[in-house]
Tab-separated table of C-alpha atoms in Angstrom:
chain	number	residue	atom	x	y	z
A	1	MET	CA	0.000	0.000	0.000
A	2	LEU	CA	1.147	3.564	-0.702
A	3	THR	CA	2.468	5.555	2.205
A	4	LYS	CA	0.507	8.680	3.153
A	5	CYS	CA	3.403	10.778	1.913
A	6	LEU	CA	3.279	9.074	-1.459
A	7	GLN	CA	-0.477	9.456	-1.630
A	8	ARG	CA	-0.190	13.208	-0.964
A	9	SER	CA	2.480	13.679	-3.598
A	10	ILE	CA	1.153	11.959	-6.717
A	11	LEU	CA	-0.373	15.137	-8.122
A	12	ARG	CA	2.787	17.186	-7.632
A	13	THR	CA	5.260	14.605	-8.868
A	14	PHE	CA	3.514	12.905	-11.748
A	15	SER	CA	2.621	16.071	-13.612
A	16	PRO	CA	5.695	17.389	-14.794
A	17	ALA	CA	3.220	4.627	-41.791
A	18	HIS	CA	3.662	3.399	-46.811
A	19	THR	CA	2.600	1.903	-43.428
A	20	LEU	CA	4.919	-0.697	-41.916
A	21	LYS	CA	3.123	-3.953	-42.595
A	22	LEU	CA	1.559	-4.997	-39.326
A	23	ASN	CA	0.585	-8.525	-38.377
A	24	ASN	CA	-2.898	-8.300	-36.947
A	25	ASN	CA	-2.917	-11.963	-35.849
A	26	MET	CA	-6.673	-12.171	-35.627
A	27	SER	CA	-8.282	-13.608	-32.528
A	28	ASP	CA	-8.745	-17.333	-32.068
A	29	GLY	CA	-12.186	-16.550	-30.690
A	30	SER	CA	-11.412	-16.153	-27.012
A	31	SER	CA	-12.341	-12.882	-25.358
A	32	SER	CA	-8.906	-12.528	-23.725
A	33	GLN	CA	-7.170	-12.947	-27.071
A	34	THR	CA	-9.547	-10.461	-28.656
A	35	ASP	CA	-8.808	-7.925	-25.918
A	36	SER	CA	-5.079	-8.477	-26.355
A	37	ASN	CA	-5.312	-7.901	-30.101
A	38	LEU	CA	-7.360	-4.747	-29.598
A	39	LYS	CA	-4.756	-3.352	-27.190
A	40	GLY	CA	-2.066	-4.222	-29.700
A	41	GLU	CA	-3.978	-2.292	-32.354
A	42	VAL	CA	-4.041	0.747	-30.052
A	43	ILE	CA	-0.261	0.981	-29.875
A	44	ARG	CA	0.110	0.249	-33.582
A	45	SER	CA	-2.217	3.179	-34.304
A	46	PHE	CA	0.260	5.485	-32.537
A	47	LEU	CA	2.882	4.495	-35.124
A	48	THR	CA	0.747	4.292	-38.279
A	49	LEU	CA	1.963	6.411	-41.198
A	50	GLU	CA	0.441	7.190	-44.571
A	51	ASN	CA	2.695	6.660	-47.596
A	52	LEU	CA	2.694	9.796	-49.784
A	53	ASP	CA	5.803	8.959	-51.808
A	54	PRO	CA	8.486	6.216	-51.677
A	55	ASN	CA	10.436	8.480	-49.293
A	56	ILE	CA	7.725	10.638	-47.694
A	57	PHE	CA	5.323	9.564	-44.953
A	58	ARG	CA	2.642	11.399	-42.972
A	59	ALA	CA	1.381	10.931	-39.419
A	60	SER	CA	-2.156	12.158	-38.884
A	61	ASN	CA	-2.514	14.693	-36.099
A	62	GLU	CA	-5.493	12.649	-34.862
A	63	ASN	CA	-3.053	9.964	-33.654
A	64	LEU	CA	-0.515	12.304	-32.039
A	65	TRP	CA	-0.394	12.036	-28.262
A	66	HIS	CA	-0.128	15.215	-26.177
A	67	PRO	CA	0.529	14.067	-22.570
A	68	GLN	CA	-1.271	15.735	-19.680
A	69	GLY	CA	0.771	18.642	-18.336
A	70	SER	CA	3.126	18.726	-21.334
A	71	ARG	CA	3.627	21.594	-23.780
A	72	PHE	CA	4.346	19.277	-26.702
A	73	ILE	CA	3.486	15.883	-28.169
A	74	PHE	CA	5.318	12.861	-26.764
A	75	GLY	CA	8.867	12.702	-28.137
A	76	GLY	CA	8.978	8.908	-28.034
A	77	GLN	CA	6.116	8.787	-30.515
A	78	VAL	CA	8.127	10.886	-32.976
A	79	VAL	CA	11.140	8.575	-32.542
A	80	GLY	CA	8.952	5.500	-33.127
A	81	GLN	CA	7.247	6.986	-36.186
A	82	ALA	CA	10.556	8.112	-37.685
A	83	LEU	CA	11.884	4.568	-37.297
A	84	VAL	CA	8.730	3.205	-38.967
A	85	ALA	CA	9.385	5.515	-41.930
A	86	ALA	CA	13.024	4.427	-42.169
A	87	CYS	CA	12.142	0.725	-41.840
A	88	ASN	CA	9.836	0.967	-44.836
A	89	THR	CA	12.753	1.936	-47.074
A	90	VAL	CA	15.137	-0.952	-46.295
A	91	SER	CA	15.111	-4.605	-47.290
A	92	HIS	CA	13.295	-7.150	-45.134
A	93	ASP	CA	16.543	-8.698	-43.849
A	94	HIS	CA	18.021	-5.423	-42.548
A	95	HIS	CA	17.079	-4.422	-39.003
A	96	ALA	CA	17.951	-1.323	-37.006
A	97	HIS	CA	21.014	-1.596	-34.795
A	98	SER	CA	21.318	2.066	-33.794
A	99	LEU	CA	19.607	5.428	-34.097
A	100	HIS	CA	20.619	8.945	-33.093
A	101	CYS	CA	17.996	11.708	-32.790
A	102	TYR	CA	17.766	15.433	-32.146
A	103	PHE	CA	14.578	17.178	-31.057
A	104	LEU	CA	14.643	20.615	-32.697
A	105	ARG	CA	11.199	21.987	-31.862
A	106	GLY	CA	8.278	20.798	-29.780
A	107	GLY	CA	5.650	18.927	-31.802
A	108	ASN	CA	2.079	20.239	-32.021
A	109	SER	CA	-0.892	17.863	-31.938
A	110	ASN	CA	-2.889	20.241	-34.164
A	111	TRP	CA	-0.703	19.550	-37.203
A	112	PRO	CA	0.227	16.323	-39.031
A	113	ILE	CA	3.901	15.357	-39.176
A	114	LEU	CA	5.712	14.745	-42.466
A	115	TYR	CA	8.667	12.343	-42.404
A	116	HIS	CA	11.213	12.694	-45.235
A	117	VAL	CA	13.603	9.744	-45.601
A	118	ASP	CA	17.003	10.091	-47.300
A	119	ARG	CA	18.293	6.687	-48.471
A	120	THR	CA	21.866	7.560	-47.575
A	121	ARG	CA	23.464	4.193	-48.285
A	122	ASP	CA	22.496	0.616	-49.127
A	123	GLY	CA	25.208	-1.964	-48.554
A	124	GLU	CA	25.211	-5.726	-48.452
A	125	THR	CA	25.482	-5.831	-44.653
A	126	TYR	CA	24.785	-2.260	-43.532
A	127	SER	CA	22.315	0.383	-44.699
A	128	SER	CA	21.935	3.983	-43.509
A	129	ARG	CA	18.954	6.326	-43.469
A	130	SER	CA	18.414	9.966	-42.502
A	131	VAL	CA	14.934	11.096	-41.467
A	132	LYS	CA	13.647	14.647	-41.035
A	133	ALA	CA	10.277	15.307	-39.417
A	134	SER	CA	8.507	18.606	-40.102
A	135	GLN	CA	5.303	20.400	-39.165
A	136	ASP	CA	3.918	23.496	-40.854
A	137	GLY	CA	7.026	23.661	-43.042
A	138	LYS	CA	9.473	23.652	-40.100
A	139	ALA	CA	11.823	20.876	-39.027
A	140	ILE	CA	11.017	19.547	-35.556
A	141	PHE	CA	13.220	16.423	-35.445
A	142	THR	CA	16.076	14.641	-37.219
A	143	MET	CA	17.272	11.042	-36.963
A	144	GLN	CA	20.209	9.068	-38.308
A	145	THR	CA	19.710	5.314	-38.184
A	146	SER	CA	21.746	2.333	-39.298
A	147	PHE	CA	20.480	-1.119	-40.272
A	148	LYS	CA	22.298	-4.407	-40.685
A	149	LYS	CA	21.819	-8.046	-41.627
A	150	ASP	CA	22.231	-10.750	-39.015
A	151	GLU	CA	25.863	-11.722	-38.717
A	152	PRO	CA	26.364	-14.813	-36.516
A	153	GLN	CA	29.629	-14.683	-34.574
A	154	GLY	CA	31.163	-17.047	-32.048
A	155	TYR	CA	32.535	-14.209	-29.920
A	156	HIS	CA	29.973	-12.720	-27.534
A	157	PHE	CA	29.730	-11.267	-24.027
A	158	GLN	CA	27.525	-8.894	-22.031
A	159	MET	CA	27.103	-7.450	-18.548
A	160	GLU	CA	24.941	-9.268	-16.028
A	161	MET	CA	21.364	-8.150	-15.518
A	162	PRO	CA	20.703	-6.380	-12.183
A	163	GLN	CA	18.950	-8.458	-9.547
A	164	VAL	CA	15.637	-6.758	-8.720
A	165	GLU	CA	12.134	-7.820	-7.761
A	166	GLY	CA	10.173	-9.258	-10.678
A	167	PRO	CA	7.075	-7.595	-12.133
A	168	ASP	CA	4.410	-9.995	-10.865
A	169	ASN	CA	4.017	-8.530	-7.356
A	170	LEU	CA	4.519	-4.872	-8.252
A	171	MET	CA	1.795	-2.282	-8.837
A	172	SER	CA	1.522	-0.455	-12.146
A	173	THR	CA	1.474	3.332	-12.369
A	174	ASP	CA	-2.252	3.168	-13.218
A	175	GLU	CA	-2.903	1.033	-10.143
A	176	LEU	CA	-0.972	3.494	-7.987
A	177	LEU	CA	-3.117	6.347	-9.293
A	178	ARG	CA	-6.354	4.417	-8.737
A	179	LEU	CA	-5.235	3.649	-5.192
A	180	ARG	CA	-4.761	7.343	-4.611
A	181	LEU	CA	-8.365	7.964	-5.751
A	182	GLU	CA	-9.566	5.740	-2.887
A	183	ASN	CA	-8.196	8.187	-0.330
A	184	LYS	CA	-11.096	10.074	1.263
A	185	GLY	CA	-8.995	13.184	1.797
A	186	ILE	CA	-8.185	13.705	-1.858
A	187	SER	CA	-9.022	17.156	-3.213
A	188	ASP	CA	-11.352	17.667	-6.170
A	189	ARG	CA	-8.492	19.216	-8.133
A	190	GLU	CA	-6.216	16.251	-7.586
A	191	LYS	CA	-9.033	13.812	-8.341
A	192	GLU	CA	-9.708	15.590	-11.642
A	193	PHE	CA	-6.031	15.477	-12.561
A	194	ILE	CA	-5.682	11.759	-11.809
A	195	ASN	CA	-8.830	10.948	-13.771
A	196	ARG	CA	-7.385	12.838	-16.738
A	197	MET	CA	-4.185	10.840	-16.418
A	198	LEU	CA	-6.066	7.553	-16.319
A	199	SER	CA	-8.306	8.542	-19.238
A	200	GLN	CA	-5.250	8.681	-21.517
A	201	ASN	CA	-5.445	4.876	-21.605
A	202	LEU	CA	-1.796	4.458	-22.546
A	203	PRO	CA	-0.954	1.200	-24.312
A	204	ILE	CA	2.126	0.765	-22.100
A	205	ILE	CA	2.231	-0.971	-18.711
A	206	ILE	CA	4.833	0.414	-16.294
A	207	ARG	CA	5.600	-1.144	-12.891
A	208	PRO	CA	8.260	0.763	-10.914
A	209	CYS	CA	10.333	-1.285	-8.495
A	210	ASP	CA	10.530	1.656	-6.067
A	211	PRO	CA	7.348	3.786	-6.308
A	212	GLU	CA	8.520	6.272	-3.663
A	213	GLY	CA	11.709	6.966	-5.600
A	214	TYR	CA	9.812	7.027	-8.888
A	215	TYR	CA	7.365	9.653	-7.579
A	216	ARG	CA	10.186	11.518	-5.748
A	217	VAL	CA	8.516	11.130	-2.378
A	218	LYS	CA	11.953	10.445	-0.952
A	219	ILE	CA	15.401	11.644	-1.943
A	220	SER	CA	17.192	8.820	-3.704
A	221	GLU	CA	20.179	8.206	-5.927
A	222	PRO	CA	19.640	8.945	-9.645
A	223	LYS	CA	18.871	5.352	-10.515
A	224	ARG	CA	15.586	3.543	-11.139
A	225	PHE	CA	14.261	0.193	-12.313
A	226	LEU	CA	10.980	-0.157	-14.193
A	227	TRP	CA	9.307	-3.203	-15.631
A	228	MET	CA	7.647	-2.281	-18.910
A	229	LYS	CA	5.737	-3.938	-21.715
A	230	ALA	CA	3.249	-3.062	-24.416
A	231	ALA	CA	-0.370	-3.800	-23.575
A	232	GLY	CA	-1.615	-6.321	-26.101
A	233	HIS	CA	-0.196	-8.622	-28.741
A	234	ILE	CA	2.119	-6.834	-31.186
A	235	GLY	CA	2.662	-9.582	-33.759
A	236	GLU	CA	5.775	-11.240	-35.102
A	237	ASP	CA	7.414	-8.419	-37.121
A	238	THR	CA	10.852	-7.748	-35.596
A	239	LYS	CA	10.961	-4.239	-37.058
A	240	LEU	CA	7.623	-3.375	-35.459
A	241	HIS	CA	8.881	-4.502	-32.040
A	242	GLN	CA	11.893	-2.224	-32.506
A	243	CYS	CA	9.633	0.717	-33.424
A	244	VAL	CA	7.416	0.179	-30.380
A	245	ALA	CA	10.521	-0.143	-28.177
A	246	ALA	CA	11.778	3.196	-29.527
A	247	TYR	CA	8.411	4.705	-28.563
A	248	MET	CA	8.605	3.188	-25.067
A	249	SER	CA	12.238	4.138	-24.430
A	250	ASP	CA	11.373	7.814	-23.878
A	251	PHE	CA	9.086	7.030	-20.921
A	252	SER	CA	10.520	8.069	-17.528
A	253	LEU	CA	14.181	8.197	-18.557
A	254	LEU	CA	14.828	11.895	-17.993
A	255	GLY	CA	12.950	11.839	-14.675
A	256	THR	CA	15.755	9.720	-13.216
A	257	ALA	CA	17.863	12.885	-12.902
A	258	LEU	CA	15.278	14.459	-10.574
A	259	GLN	CA	15.440	11.822	-7.841
A	260	PRO	CA	18.389	13.304	-5.839
A	261	GLY	CA	16.332	16.492	-5.355
A	262	GLY	CA	13.218	14.676	-4.195
A	263	MET	CA	10.324	17.018	-3.435
A	264	ASN	CA	12.663	19.937	-2.722
A	265	TYR	CA	12.463	21.160	-6.324
A	266	ARG	CA	9.538	22.037	-8.552
A	267	ILE	CA	9.655	21.324	-12.295
A	268	ASN	CA	9.289	24.447	-14.423
A	269	PHE	CA	10.191	22.827	-17.723
A	270	MET	CA	11.470	19.478	-18.990
A	271	THR	CA	11.993	18.272	-22.536
A	272	SER	CA	14.296	15.957	-24.483
A	273	LEU	CA	17.179	17.374	-26.528
A	274	ASP	CA	18.520	14.188	-28.071
A	275	HIS	CA	17.918	10.447	-27.883
A	276	THR	CA	20.059	7.476	-28.889
A	277	ILE	CA	19.281	3.763	-28.976
A	278	TRP	CA	21.484	0.761	-29.693
A	279	PHE	CA	19.666	-2.518	-30.409
A	280	HIS	CA	21.736	-5.487	-29.236
A	281	ASN	CA	19.533	-8.600	-29.365
A	282	PRO	CA	16.036	-9.522	-30.603
A	283	PHE	CA	13.162	-9.035	-28.129
A	284	ARG	CA	9.397	-8.783	-27.807
A	285	VAL	CA	7.893	-5.584	-26.424
A	286	ASP	CA	4.697	-7.409	-25.438
A	287	GLU	CA	6.712	-9.376	-22.862
A	288	TRP	CA	8.091	-7.893	-19.632
A	289	MET	CA	11.418	-6.079	-19.964
A	290	LEU	CA	13.410	-4.349	-17.229
A	291	TYR	CA	14.330	-0.719	-17.919
A	292	GLU	CA	17.398	0.170	-15.861
A	293	ALA	CA	17.999	3.934	-15.883
A	294	PHE	CA	20.618	6.123	-14.221
A	295	SER	CA	21.854	9.699	-14.508
A	296	PRO	CA	25.575	10.437	-14.078
A	297	HIS	CA	25.206	14.222	-14.308
A	298	ALA	CA	22.723	17.101	-14.099
A	299	GLY	CA	23.511	20.824	-14.123
A	300	ASN	CA	23.437	24.027	-16.146
A	301	GLY	CA	19.793	23.415	-17.023
A	302	LYS	CA	20.464	19.980	-18.535
A	303	ALA	CA	20.597	16.354	-17.451
A	304	PHE	CA	22.176	13.295	-19.025
A	305	CYS	CA	20.597	9.862	-18.554
A	306	HIS	CA	21.566	6.394	-19.633
A	307	GLY	CA	19.460	3.253	-19.775
A	308	ARG	CA	19.679	-0.464	-20.391
A	309	VAL	CA	16.718	-2.628	-21.344
A	310	TRP	CA	16.836	-6.286	-20.303
A	311	LYS	CA	14.722	-9.287	-21.243
A	312	GLN	CA	13.494	-11.347	-18.317
A	313	ASP	CA	15.955	-14.136	-19.173
A	314	GLY	CA	18.859	-11.711	-18.591
A	315	THR	CA	19.600	-10.875	-22.240
A	316	LEU	CA	20.595	-7.262	-22.868
A	317	ALA	CA	18.139	-6.028	-25.503
A	318	MET	CA	18.914	-2.317	-25.852
A	319	SER	CA	21.030	0.535	-24.542
A	320	VAL	CA	19.651	4.082	-24.440
A	321	ALA	CA	21.138	7.538	-23.860
A	322	GLN	CA	19.389	10.886	-23.605
A	323	GLU	CA	20.127	14.475	-22.714
A	324	GLY	CA	17.336	16.874	-21.871
A	325	VAL	CA	16.462	20.281	-20.532
A	326	ILE	CA	15.480	20.374	-16.843
A	327	ARG	CA	14.635	23.731	-15.305
A	328	LEU	CA	13.793	23.488	-11.623
A	329	GLU	CA	13.181	25.906	-8.780
A	330	PRO	CA	13.493	25.237	-5.061
A	331	VAL	CA	10.285	24.632	-3.153
A	332	ALA	CA	9.912	27.092	-0.291
A	333	ALA	CA	10.054	25.378	3.088
A	334	LYS	CA	6.796	25.414	5.057
A	335	LEU	CA	7.010	27.245	8.379
């Protein structure tokens, strides 16, 4: 159960595509399978692009997600859509192994996004693509991504996965918010905010290992562990799982840098500046993965965060790095 301190703080701390061919994997008739497929369709809709030209794709503004309390659309959605656009210009046997992004302007949910793909290079083993996203004639985002064919090698090693509590007995962020609604002392304003958060119906399930650190109820080191997965069945397309993982990788990463300040600082503004992903091994985003995040530095209005994404069997799936703007102000002490 949430501590009273955590219950009081949720409001303050939580606020802050030619379409890639998707495997619908129609239901076998069971209601649970049908529900899973429908949830999978929800997340696929966030990444769907319209093909205007062999190298130009459009995302409808109707599918752009503007998070509660944010000035702009969700950056992870732009990363995922840009990767969808790039994936549709490479051969079926080339898969992304890295991508490097810059966020140039905040995206607006009132305008569609155009993705322009430059087929920089096509090699036998490696291929490169450059993607520019624009709205209203202005660039908002650029991405360089590299693809490669599978290349079996005998030499292999990796770090060991951190030992943390598994996802089965942890509460999700939605469950934590619903628990807060059960508190009789909750204000109407906070209740309205939480209901708006829950109404977003995000197709991602997040279960923090340390909710008090996650919500900054306590001062903690700049390190967090989250279990994450997509809600619903995504299909068998490896490229699609990579695109959804790119979308998911922007959740909660930058917030890691806020944990050493706890509730002593108020967020004035936060946004991503750049985002990098390295894909190491195949994975499924509709199965639990551990997102290990830590921040080695914050200062001068910026923070740098690093992440590793692990499969439950201990395989390192991805590495992530991000720098972002964080502008905070001290919270006045109560007398």
